[in-house]
mmCIF file of C-alpha atoms and ligand atoms in Angstrom:
data_model
loop_
_atom_site.group_PDB
_atom_site.id
_atom_site.type_symbol
_atom_site.label_atom_id
_atom_site.label_comp_id
_atom_site.label_asym_id
_atom_site.label_seq_id
_atom_site.Cartn_x
_atom_site.Cartn_y
_atom_site.Cartn_z
ATOM 1 C CA MET R 1227 -32.401 99.061 -202.014
ATOM 2 C CA THR R 1228 -35.832 98.023 -201.572
ATOM 3 C CA GLU R 1229 -35.008 94.622 -203.476
ATOM 4 C CA ASN R 1230 -32.904 93.213 -201.510
ATOM 5 C CA GLN R 1231 -33.293 94.061 -197.681
ATOM 6 C CA TYR R 1232 -32.586 90.539 -196.663
ATOM 7 C CA ASP R 1233 -29.173 90.607 -195.083
ATOM 8 C CA PRO R 1234 -27.966 87.159 -193.384
ATOM 9 C CA ILE R 1235 -24.766 88.873 -191.957
ATOM 10 C CA ASP R 1236 -27.294 91.354 -189.841
ATOM 11 C CA GLU R 1237 -29.158 88.214 -188.481
ATOM 12 C CA VAL R 1238 -26.274 87.014 -187.322
ATOM 13 C CA SER R 1239 -25.381 89.613 -185.450
ATOM 14 C CA ILE R 1240 -28.492 90.225 -183.990
ATOM 15 C CA ASP R 1241 -28.441 86.741 -182.900
ATOM 16 C CA ASP R 1242 -25.089 87.341 -181.160
ATOM 17 C CA GLN R 1243 -26.226 90.418 -179.651
ATOM 18 C CA PHE R 1244 -29.547 88.352 -178.039
ATOM 19 C CA LYS R 1245 -27.048 85.599 -176.777
ATOM 20 C CA GLN R 1246 -25.139 88.447 -175.102
ATOM 21 C CA ILE R 1247 -27.935 89.878 -173.628
ATOM 22 C CA ILE R 1248 -29.096 86.630 -172.407
ATOM 23 C CA GLN R 1249 -25.773 85.818 -171.032
ATOM 24 C CA ASN R 1250 -25.595 89.431 -169.244
ATOM 25 C CA ILE R 1251 -28.865 88.519 -167.799
ATOM 26 C CA THR R 1252 -28.069 85.077 -166.482
ATOM 27 C CA GLN R 1253 -24.818 86.263 -164.950
ATOM 28 C CA LYS R 1254 -26.526 89.167 -163.299
ATOM 29 C CA PHE R 1255 -29.150 87.097 -161.961
ATOM 30 C CA LYS R 1256 -26.829 84.239 -161.296
ATOM 31 C CA PHE R 1257 -29.135 81.626 -163.228
ATOM 32 C CA GLY R 1258 -26.254 79.829 -164.824
ATOM 33 C CA ALA R 1259 -25.099 76.308 -164.124
ATOM 34 C CA GLU R 1260 -21.668 77.768 -162.987
ATOM 35 C CA ASN R 1261 -23.283 79.555 -160.443
ATOM 36 C CA GLU R 1262 -25.238 76.935 -158.937
ATOM 37 C CA LYS R 1263 -23.129 75.822 -155.967
ATOM 38 C CA LYS R 1264 -22.388 79.444 -154.958
ATOM 39 C CA THR R 1265 -26.240 80.238 -155.143
ATOM 40 C CA LYS R 1266 -27.084 77.220 -152.813
ATOM 41 C CA THR R 1267 -24.274 78.379 -150.121
ATOM 42 C CA THR R 1268 -25.529 81.815 -150.254
ATOM 43 C CA LEU R 1269 -29.580 81.331 -150.062
ATOM 44 C CA ARG R 1270 -29.127 82.404 -146.389
ATOM 45 C CA GLU R 1271 -27.234 85.307 -147.648
ATOM 46 C CA TRP R 1272 -29.931 85.865 -150.088
ATOM 47 C CA ILE R 1273 -32.638 85.972 -147.488
ATOM 48 C CA ALA R 1274 -31.018 87.986 -145.081
ATOM 49 C CA LYS R 1275 -30.392 90.424 -147.548
ATOM 50 C CA THR R 1276 -33.804 90.550 -149.481
ATOM 51 C CA TRP R 1277 -35.259 90.619 -145.933
ATOM 52 C CA ASN R 1278 -32.982 93.860 -145.248
ATOM 53 C CA SER R 1279 -33.939 95.652 -148.249
ATOM 54 C CA ILE R 1280 -37.701 94.715 -147.652
ATOM 55 C CA LYS R 1281 -37.241 96.305 -144.005
ATOM 56 C CA LYS R 1282 -35.653 99.473 -145.607
ATOM 57 C CA GLN R 1283 -37.932 99.911 -147.856
ATOM 58 C CA PHE R 1284 -40.680 99.887 -145.244
ATOM 59 C CA TRP R 1285 -39.110 102.038 -143.142
ATOM 60 C CA GLU R 1286 -38.534 104.517 -146.049
ATOM 61 C CA ILE R 1287 -42.037 104.111 -147.155
ATOM 62 C CA LEU R 1288 -43.586 104.779 -143.794
ATOM 63 C CA ARG R 1289 -41.012 107.747 -142.808
ATOM 64 C CA TYR R 1290 -42.342 109.286 -146.082
ATOM 65 C CA PHE R 1291 -45.802 109.196 -144.995
ATOM 66 C CA TRP R 1292 -45.197 110.203 -141.607
ATOM 67 C CA ASN R 1293 -43.095 113.011 -143.025
ATOM 68 C CA PHE R 1294 -46.222 114.342 -145.034
ATOM 69 C CA ILE R 1295 -48.466 113.705 -141.824
ATOM 70 C CA GLU R 1296 -46.209 115.873 -139.388
ATOM 71 C CA ASN R 1297 -45.501 118.526 -141.927
ATOM 72 C CA GLN R 1298 -48.882 118.676 -143.166
ATOM 73 C CA TYR R 1299 -50.792 118.328 -140.191
ATOM 74 C CA TRP R 1300 -52.104 121.664 -139.072
ATOM 75 C CA GLU R 1301 -52.541 122.617 -142.746
ATOM 76 C CA ILE R 1302 -54.830 119.652 -143.485
ATOM 77 C CA LEU R 1303 -56.862 120.281 -140.319
ATOM 78 C CA HIS R 1304 -57.237 123.881 -141.381
ATOM 79 C CA TYR R 1305 -58.436 123.363 -144.974
ATOM 80 C CA PHE R 1306 -60.759 120.823 -143.209
ATOM 81 C CA LEU R 1307 -62.213 123.412 -141.003
ATOM 82 C CA ASN R 1308 -62.567 125.906 -144.043
ATOM 83 C CA GLY R 1309 -64.556 123.343 -146.036
ATOM 84 C CA GLY R 1310 -66.772 122.117 -143.253
ATOM 85 C CA ALA R 1311 -67.595 125.478 -142.046
ATOM 86 C CA VAL R 1312 -68.391 126.880 -145.297
ATOM 87 C CA GLY R 1313 -70.275 123.845 -146.222
ATOM 88 C CA VAL R 1314 -72.251 123.904 -142.900
ATOM 89 C CA PHE R 1315 -72.833 127.378 -143.134
ATOM 90 C CA TYR R 1316 -73.926 127.168 -146.886
ATOM 91 C CA ASN R 1317 -76.473 124.514 -145.795
ATOM 92 C CA SER R 1318 -77.843 126.399 -142.975
ATOM 93 C CA LEU R 1319 -78.597 129.317 -145.153
ATOM 94 C CA HIS R 1320 -80.083 126.700 -147.896
ATOM 95 C CA TRP R 1321 -82.215 124.245 -146.126
ATOM 96 C CA ILE R 1322 -84.577 123.987 -142.777
ATOM 97 C CA ILE R 1323 -84.725 120.615 -141.142
ATOM 98 C CA ARG R 1324 -87.798 119.690 -139.435
ATOM 99 C CA ILE R 1325 -88.057 116.785 -137.414
ATOM 100 C CA GLY R 1326 -91.671 115.381 -138.004
ATOM 101 C CA GLY R 1327 -93.838 117.778 -140.247
ATOM 102 C CA THR R 1328 -97.488 118.447 -140.811
ATOM 103 C CA ALA R 1329 -98.759 114.500 -140.954
ATOM 104 C CA LYS R 1330 -98.421 112.076 -138.335
ATOM 105 C CA ALA R 1331 -96.308 109.929 -140.376
ATOM 106 C CA ASN R 1332 -93.665 112.503 -141.445
ATOM 107 C CA ILE R 1333 -90.408 111.602 -139.543
ATOM 108 C CA VAL R 1334 -87.920 114.227 -140.896
ATOM 109 C CA THR R 1335 -88.678 116.866 -143.493
ATOM 110 C CA VAL R 1336 -86.248 119.040 -145.245
ATOM 111 C CA LEU R 1337 -87.489 122.438 -146.386
ATOM 112 C CA ASP R 1338 -85.678 124.994 -148.912
ATOM 113 C CA ALA R 1339 -85.161 128.379 -147.356
ATOM 114 C CA THR R 1340 -84.777 129.812 -150.677
ATOM 115 C CA ARG R 1341 -87.957 128.639 -152.211
ATOM 116 C CA LEU R 1342 -91.028 130.376 -150.403
ATOM 117 C CA ASN R 1343 -94.615 129.377 -151.042
ATOM 118 C CA SER R 1344 -97.609 131.881 -151.764
ATOM 119 C CA LEU R 1345 -97.998 132.008 -147.566
ATOM 120 C CA GLU R 1346 -94.352 133.070 -147.545
ATOM 121 C CA ASN R 1347 -93.169 129.552 -146.292
ATOM 122 C CA PRO R 1348 -90.232 127.600 -147.323
ATOM 123 C CA THR R 1349 -91.539 124.771 -149.589
ATOM 124 C CA TRP R 1350 -90.700 121.344 -148.378
ATOM 125 C CA PHE R 1351 -87.792 119.456 -150.424
ATOM 126 C CA ALA R 1352 -87.815 116.111 -149.453
ATOM 127 C CA ARG R 1353 -89.451 114.153 -146.377
ATOM 128 C CA VAL R 1354 -89.024 110.558 -144.681
ATOM 129 C CA ASP R 1355 -92.234 109.125 -144.049
ATOM 130 C CA ALA R 1356 -93.624 106.015 -142.002
ATOM 131 C CA PRO R 1357 -95.630 103.677 -143.391
ATOM 132 C CA HIS R 1358 -99.080 105.320 -144.482
ATOM 133 C CA GLY R 1359 -101.973 105.196 -146.483
ATOM 134 C CA ASN R 1360 -101.710 103.472 -149.718
ATOM 135 C CA VAL R 1361 -97.533 103.364 -149.179
ATOM 136 C CA PRO R 1362 -97.010 100.571 -146.906
ATOM 137 C CA PHE R 1363 -93.375 100.914 -145.956
ATOM 138 C CA HIS R 1364 -90.976 103.370 -145.006
ATOM 139 C CA HIS R 1365 -90.072 105.942 -147.814
ATOM 140 C CA ILE R 1366 -88.413 109.125 -148.994
ATOM 141 C CA ASN R 1367 -90.934 111.752 -150.682
ATOM 142 C CA VAL R 1368 -89.374 113.949 -152.985
ATOM 143 C CA ASN R 1369 -91.351 117.221 -153.892
ATOM 144 C CA PRO R 1370 -92.362 116.859 -157.905
ATOM 145 C CA SER R 1371 -91.281 120.557 -158.327
ATOM 146 C CA TYR R 1372 -87.986 119.921 -158.000
ATOM 147 C CA THR R 1373 -87.519 116.770 -160.588
ATOM 148 C CA GLY R 1374 -90.257 117.446 -162.521
ATOM 149 C CA HIS R 1375 -91.505 113.812 -161.851
ATOM 150 C CA PRO R 1376 -94.029 112.478 -159.545
ATOM 151 C CA ASP R 1377 -93.170 111.764 -156.234
ATOM 152 C CA PRO R 1378 -91.038 108.599 -156.295
ATOM 153 C CA HIS R 1379 -91.794 107.388 -152.868
ATOM 154 C CA ILE R 1380 -88.268 105.853 -152.499
ATOM 155 C CA GLN R 1381 -88.507 102.735 -150.129
ATOM 156 C CA ILE R 1382 -86.052 102.568 -147.280
ATOM 157 C CA SER R 1383 -85.643 100.392 -144.295
ATOM 158 C CA PRO R 1384 -87.177 101.390 -141.030
ATOM 159 C CA PHE R 1385 -83.527 101.231 -139.787
ATOM 160 C CA SER R 1386 -82.562 103.935 -142.542
ATOM 161 C CA ALA R 1387 -85.356 105.700 -141.596
ATOM 162 C CA GLU R 1388 -84.152 106.174 -137.867
ATOM 163 C CA ILE R 1389 -80.835 106.950 -139.030
ATOM 164 C CA ALA R 1390 -82.039 109.773 -140.939
ATOM 165 C CA GLU R 1391 -84.065 110.832 -137.895
ATOM 166 C CA HIS R 1392 -80.987 110.794 -135.838
ATOM 167 C CA LEU R 1393 -78.892 112.669 -138.661
ATOM 168 C CA GLY R 1394 -81.663 115.277 -138.940
ATOM 169 C CA VAL R 1395 -81.694 115.858 -135.209
ATOM 170 C CA GLY R 1396 -77.656 116.412 -135.518
ATOM 171 C CA LEU R 1397 -77.956 118.350 -138.767
ATOM 172 C CA GLU R 1398 -80.648 120.604 -137.011
ATOM 173 C CA VAL R 1399 -77.896 121.414 -134.375
ATOM 174 C CA VAL R 1400 -75.139 122.008 -136.856
ATOM 175 C CA ASN R 1401 -77.287 124.433 -138.747
ATOM 176 C CA LYS R 1402 -78.057 126.419 -135.724
ATOM 177 C CA ILE R 1403 -74.184 126.751 -134.974
ATOM 178 C CA SER R 1404 -72.946 127.577 -138.387
ATOM 179 C CA PRO R 1405 -72.632 130.857 -137.622
ATOM 180 C CA TYR R 1406 -70.469 130.422 -135.028
ATOM 181 C CA LEU R 1407 -68.229 128.028 -136.750
ATOM 182 C CA LEU R 1408 -67.667 130.444 -139.601
ATOM 183 C CA THR R 1409 -66.671 132.888 -137.191
ATOM 184 C CA PHE R 1410 -64.125 130.501 -135.711
ATOM 185 C CA LYS R 1411 -62.809 129.671 -138.923
ATOM 186 C CA ILE R 1412 -62.158 133.235 -139.876
ATOM 187 C CA ALA R 1413 -60.651 133.722 -136.508
ATOM 188 C CA VAL R 1414 -58.408 130.704 -137.445
ATOM 189 C CA ASP R 1415 -57.575 132.375 -140.671
ATOM 190 C CA VAL R 1416 -56.771 135.555 -138.864
ATOM 191 C CA GLY R 1417 -54.584 133.868 -136.640
ATOM 192 C CA VAL R 1418 -52.775 131.940 -139.253
ATOM 193 C CA ILE R 1419 -52.244 135.129 -141.167
ATOM 194 C CA GLY R 1420 -50.709 136.839 -138.465
ATOM 195 C CA TYR R 1421 -48.513 134.205 -137.496
ATOM 196 C CA ASN R 1422 -46.856 134.153 -140.649
ATOM 197 C CA VAL R 1423 -46.918 137.906 -140.713
ATOM 198 C CA TYR R 1424 -44.637 137.806 -137.562
ATOM 199 C CA LYS R 1425 -42.599 135.017 -138.955
ATOM 200 C CA ASP R 1426 -42.130 136.972 -142.127
ATOM 201 C CA TRP R 1427 -41.201 140.400 -140.136
ATOM 202 C CA LYS R 1428 -38.586 138.714 -138.170
ATOM 203 C CA ARG R 1429 -37.087 137.185 -141.403
ATOM 204 C CA GLY R 1430 -37.401 139.991 -143.605
ATOM 205 C CA SER R 1431 -39.321 138.214 -146.225
ATOM 206 C CA THR R 1432 -43.221 137.996 -147.489
ATOM 207 C CA ARG R 1433 -43.660 134.633 -148.773
ATOM 208 C CA ASN R 1434 -44.915 132.901 -145.861
ATOM 209 C CA THR R 1435 -47.674 135.448 -145.615
ATOM 210 C CA VAL R 1436 -48.615 135.424 -149.248
ATOM 211 C CA LYS R 1437 -48.567 131.676 -149.155
ATOM 212 C CA ALA R 1438 -51.064 131.555 -146.019
ATOM 213 C CA VAL R 1439 -53.311 133.965 -147.782
ATOM 214 C CA THR R 1440 -52.952 131.859 -150.857
ATOM 215 C CA THR R 1441 -53.904 128.619 -149.506
ATOM 216 C CA ILE R 1442 -56.855 130.084 -147.190
ATOM 217 C CA LEU R 1443 -58.318 131.659 -150.212
ATOM 218 C CA SER R 1444 -58.154 128.980 -152.384
ATOM 219 C CA SER R 1445 -59.102 126.237 -149.684
ATOM 220 C CA THR R 1446 -62.207 128.320 -148.869
ATOM 221 C CA ALA R 1447 -62.878 128.795 -152.419
ATOM 222 C CA GLY R 1448 -62.441 124.933 -153.173
ATOM 223 C CA GLY R 1449 -64.788 124.395 -150.389
ATOM 224 C CA PHE R 1450 -67.149 126.486 -152.174
ATOM 225 C CA GLY R 1451 -66.989 124.749 -155.211
ATOM 226 C CA GLY R 1452 -67.208 121.293 -153.350
ATOM 227 C CA ILE R 1453 -70.700 122.170 -151.975
ATOM 228 C CA PHE R 1454 -72.514 121.966 -155.224
ATOM 229 C CA PRO R 1455 -71.410 118.466 -156.543
ATOM 230 C CA GLY R 1456 -71.252 117.075 -152.824
ATOM 231 C CA SER R 1457 -74.904 117.914 -152.485
ATOM 232 C CA ALA R 1458 -76.015 116.839 -155.921
ATOM 233 C CA ILE R 1459 -74.308 113.316 -154.821
ATOM 234 C CA GLY R 1460 -76.008 113.468 -151.670
ATOM 235 C CA SER R 1461 -79.372 114.468 -152.919
ATOM 236 C CA LEU R 1462 -79.049 110.950 -155.519
ATOM 237 C CA ILE R 1463 -78.269 109.010 -152.724
ATOM 238 C CA PHE R 1464 -80.915 110.099 -150.212
ATOM 239 C CA PRO R 1465 -82.716 113.285 -151.067
ATOM 240 C CA GLY R 1466 -82.894 115.832 -148.427
ATOM 241 C CA ILE R 1467 -80.653 114.482 -145.534
ATOM 242 C CA GLY R 1468 -78.183 112.924 -148.083
ATOM 243 C CA THR R 1469 -78.244 116.390 -149.469
ATOM 244 C CA LEU R 1470 -77.035 118.279 -146.506
ATOM 245 C CA VAL R 1471 -74.452 115.555 -145.787
ATOM 246 C CA GLY R 1472 -73.210 115.668 -149.164
ATOM 247 C CA GLY R 1473 -72.823 119.272 -148.923
ATOM 248 C CA PHE R 1474 -70.585 118.870 -146.058
ATOM 249 C CA ILE R 1475 -68.640 116.397 -147.297
ATOM 250 C CA GLY R 1476 -68.252 118.016 -150.527
ATOM 251 C CA GLY R 1477 -67.009 121.136 -148.915
ATOM 252 C CA VAL R 1478 -64.448 119.154 -147.110
ATOM 253 C CA CYS R 1479 -63.007 117.511 -149.932
ATOM 254 C CA GLY R 1480 -62.955 120.553 -152.113
ATOM 255 C CA ALA R 1481 -61.105 122.480 -149.446
ATOM 256 C CA ILE R 1482 -58.598 120.053 -148.371
ATOM 257 C CA GLY R 1483 -58.066 119.334 -152.128
ATOM 258 C CA ALA R 1484 -58.026 122.930 -153.340
ATOM 259 C CA GLY R 1485 -55.600 123.714 -150.206
ATOM 260 C CA ILE R 1486 -53.077 120.977 -150.729
ATOM 261 C CA VAL R 1487 -52.744 121.685 -154.619
ATOM 262 C CA SER R 1488 -52.780 125.397 -154.426
ATOM 263 C CA ASP R 1489 -49.781 124.754 -151.734
ATOM 264 C CA LEU R 1490 -47.876 122.455 -154.017
ATOM 265 C CA VAL R 1491 -48.371 124.983 -156.985
ATOM 266 C CA PHE R 1492 -47.373 128.096 -154.945
ATOM 267 C CA GLU R 1493 -43.875 126.126 -153.698
ATOM 268 C CA LYS R 1494 -43.344 125.220 -157.212
ATOM 269 C CA PHE R 1495 -43.877 128.420 -158.445
ATOM 270 C CA SER R 1496 -41.877 130.673 -155.968
ATOM 271 C CA ASP R 1497 -39.027 128.333 -156.045
ATOM 272 C CA ASP R 1498 -38.904 128.602 -159.984
ATOM 273 C CA PHE R 1499 -39.173 132.663 -159.439
ATOM 274 C CA LYS R 1500 -36.726 132.291 -156.354
ATOM 275 C CA TYR R 1501 -38.932 134.218 -154.280
ATOM 276 C CA ASP R 1502 -37.152 135.116 -150.953
ATOM 277 C CA ILE R 1503 -34.373 132.781 -152.154
ATOM 278 C CA ASP R 1504 -31.143 134.866 -152.295
ATOM 279 C CA GLU R 1505 -27.846 133.897 -154.134
ATOM 280 C CA VAL R 1506 -25.086 134.286 -151.317
ATOM 281 C CA THR R 1507 -21.611 134.280 -151.376
ATOM 282 C CA CYS R 1508 -20.501 132.439 -148.243
ATOM 283 C CA LYS R 1509 -18.450 134.846 -145.861
ATOM 284 C CA LYS R 1510 -16.105 131.948 -144.736
ATOM 285 C CA CYS R 1511 -15.811 129.854 -147.969
ATOM 286 C CA ASP R 1512 -16.363 132.106 -150.551
ATOM 287 C CA LYS R 1513 -18.944 129.571 -152.044
ATOM 288 C CA GLU R 1514 -22.180 130.644 -153.860
ATOM 289 C CA PHE R 1515 -24.929 129.055 -152.082
ATOM 290 C CA GLU R 1516 -28.757 129.388 -151.931
ATOM 291 C CA SER R 1517 -30.399 131.180 -148.836
ATOM 292 C CA ARG R 1518 -33.957 130.392 -148.144
ATOM 293 C CA ARG R 1519 -34.786 133.641 -146.373
ATOM 294 C CA TYR R 1520 -38.337 132.980 -145.697
ATOM 295 C CA GLU R 1521 -37.401 129.838 -143.868
ATOM 296 C CA LEU R 1522 -33.963 130.937 -141.598
ATOM 297 C CA GLY R 1523 -34.097 134.492 -142.056
ATOM 298 C CA GLU R 1524 -30.608 136.105 -143.965
ATOM 299 C CA GLN R 1525 -27.743 134.055 -144.166
ATOM 300 C CA GLU R 1526 -24.309 135.057 -144.378
ATOM 301 C CA MET R 1527 -22.536 131.732 -144.254
ATOM 302 C CA CYS R 1528 -23.417 128.138 -146.232
ATOM 303 C CA GLU R 1529 -24.524 125.285 -144.776
ATOM 304 C CA GLU R 1530 -21.271 123.598 -144.146
ATOM 305 C CA CYS R 1531 -19.926 126.555 -142.577
ATOM 306 C CA ARG R 1532 -22.939 127.732 -140.230
ATOM 307 C CA PRO R 1533 -22.384 126.257 -136.568
ATOM 308 C CA GLN R 1534 -24.420 122.970 -136.414
ATOM 309 C CA ASP R 1535 -26.943 123.164 -134.061
ATOM 310 C CA GLU R 1536 -29.430 120.921 -135.649
ATOM 311 C CA PRO R 1537 -29.931 117.278 -133.818
ATOM 312 C CA GLU R 1538 -29.107 114.315 -135.596
ATOM 313 C CA GLU R 1539 -31.735 112.408 -137.396
ATOM 314 C CA LYS R 1540 -33.955 110.429 -135.291
ATOM 315 C CA SER R 1541 -35.378 107.257 -135.888
ATOM 316 C CA ILE R 1542 -39.265 107.019 -136.965
ATOM 317 C CA ILE R 1543 -40.285 105.633 -133.606
ATOM 318 C CA GLU R 1544 -38.485 108.570 -131.961
ATOM 319 C CA ASN R 1545 -40.141 111.014 -134.243
ATOM 320 C CA VAL R 1546 -43.820 109.590 -133.821
ATOM 321 C CA ILE R 1547 -43.255 109.738 -129.874
ATOM 322 C CA GLY R 1548 -41.748 112.898 -130.224
ATOM 323 C CA PHE R 1549 -44.801 114.309 -132.387
ATOM 324 C CA VAL R 1550 -47.172 112.671 -129.987
ATOM 325 C CA VAL R 1551 -46.164 114.220 -126.843
ATOM 326 C CA GLU R 1552 -45.738 117.375 -128.570
ATOM 327 C CA LYS R 1553 -49.382 117.704 -129.678
ATOM 328 C CA PHE R 1554 -50.574 116.110 -126.900
ATOM 329 C CA THR R 1555 -48.597 119.011 -124.689
ATOM 330 C CA GLU R 1556 -49.961 121.587 -126.843
ATOM 331 C CA VAL R 1557 -53.852 120.484 -126.646
ATOM 332 C CA LYS R 1558 -53.208 119.825 -123.020
ATOM 333 C CA ASN R 1559 -52.189 123.603 -122.601
ATOM 334 C CA VAL R 1560 -54.891 124.613 -124.365
ATOM 335 C CA VAL R 1561 -57.401 122.925 -122.370
ATOM 336 C CA VAL R 1562 -55.858 123.960 -118.903
ATOM 337 C CA ASN R 1563 -55.929 127.728 -120.073
ATOM 338 C CA VAL R 1564 -59.721 127.339 -121.153
ATOM 339 C CA VAL R 1565 -60.358 125.456 -117.857
ATOM 340 C CA ALA R 1566 -58.368 128.072 -115.926
ATOM 341 C CA ASN R 1567 -59.971 131.051 -117.592
ATOM 342 C CA ALA R 1568 -63.650 129.713 -117.247
ATOM 343 C CA VAL R 1569 -62.903 128.792 -113.398
ATOM 344 C CA ASN R 1570 -61.759 132.479 -113.220
ATOM 345 C CA TRP R 1571 -64.793 133.760 -115.295
ATOM 346 C CA PHE R 1572 -67.142 131.820 -112.734
ATOM 347 C CA LYS R 1573 -65.092 133.028 -109.636
ATOM 348 C CA SER R 1574 -65.697 136.518 -110.396
ATOM 349 C CA TRP R 1575 -69.601 136.161 -110.347
ATOM 350 C CA PHE R 1576 -69.114 135.403 -106.663
HETATM 351 ZN ZN1 ZN C 2610 -19.361 128.276 -146.377
#
């Protein structure tokens, strides 16, 4: 067996197979000489065909993205709120922004509310300074007690120092309003859960509520989880102001990431375990079908036998326009309501 493995017959057959494959490819893509004429005459056709397929694929890709944005629009905004509110609230508990400082050259100082000095005052963590004494450029000071190294006096441009000051002013305001933002987040959570309880109550299911609670909890937890790496990265880039900005961005990213992942995992898990999905025999045609009770409520007839009241598939342009009009109307209604209430409230004072 091992002595003479060379077999000329096998070699020939492999060669034949190879020729066959080449022939197939040539025929498929019309490379052969016998097809040359045909290819020439159908070049126009070929271009039209290719163009059509590109157009079709383009719209398909666009439609895919659009469906994603359309379906997850409010969820992603909600995750954003969850992470943002949590990040901002954490920042407000941990860091105090002070525009200026104890010396004239201090532009903006970040103090650590969790570390008090002997006089019960928060210790400074990082500070942006204008040129002074023996440091002839704008720089960031970092408290050596955090790093274990001497104050690095990180050089920055005067422009960066100015940006830091403006950001500091903004972050100070955000710190102040963060409790209200957190309250607003909780109110939205309660509203979303309430809406899903209502949907489930109408449909005789529980899946919508459980999903809402799951995604809210995981996106909030993801927000908390994102704060620390975000703050760390921000501290590397720009100690102090960057720490707060990083905490916020980390919170938002963590919340959106965890929200989307928990949403997908929940759907997969629930589908696999047939959560609120019934096996129903159609009343009309006796066919077995799957009824997603949490979406449509109890169904007695299969999709084919159910009276069709869904509109035909609309084009992507119609979808986009419809979506924009719908969202605009929703926002407009909210604004009109708020204004009307505010006017009534003012009127009640006179
Ligand atoms: Zn049926």
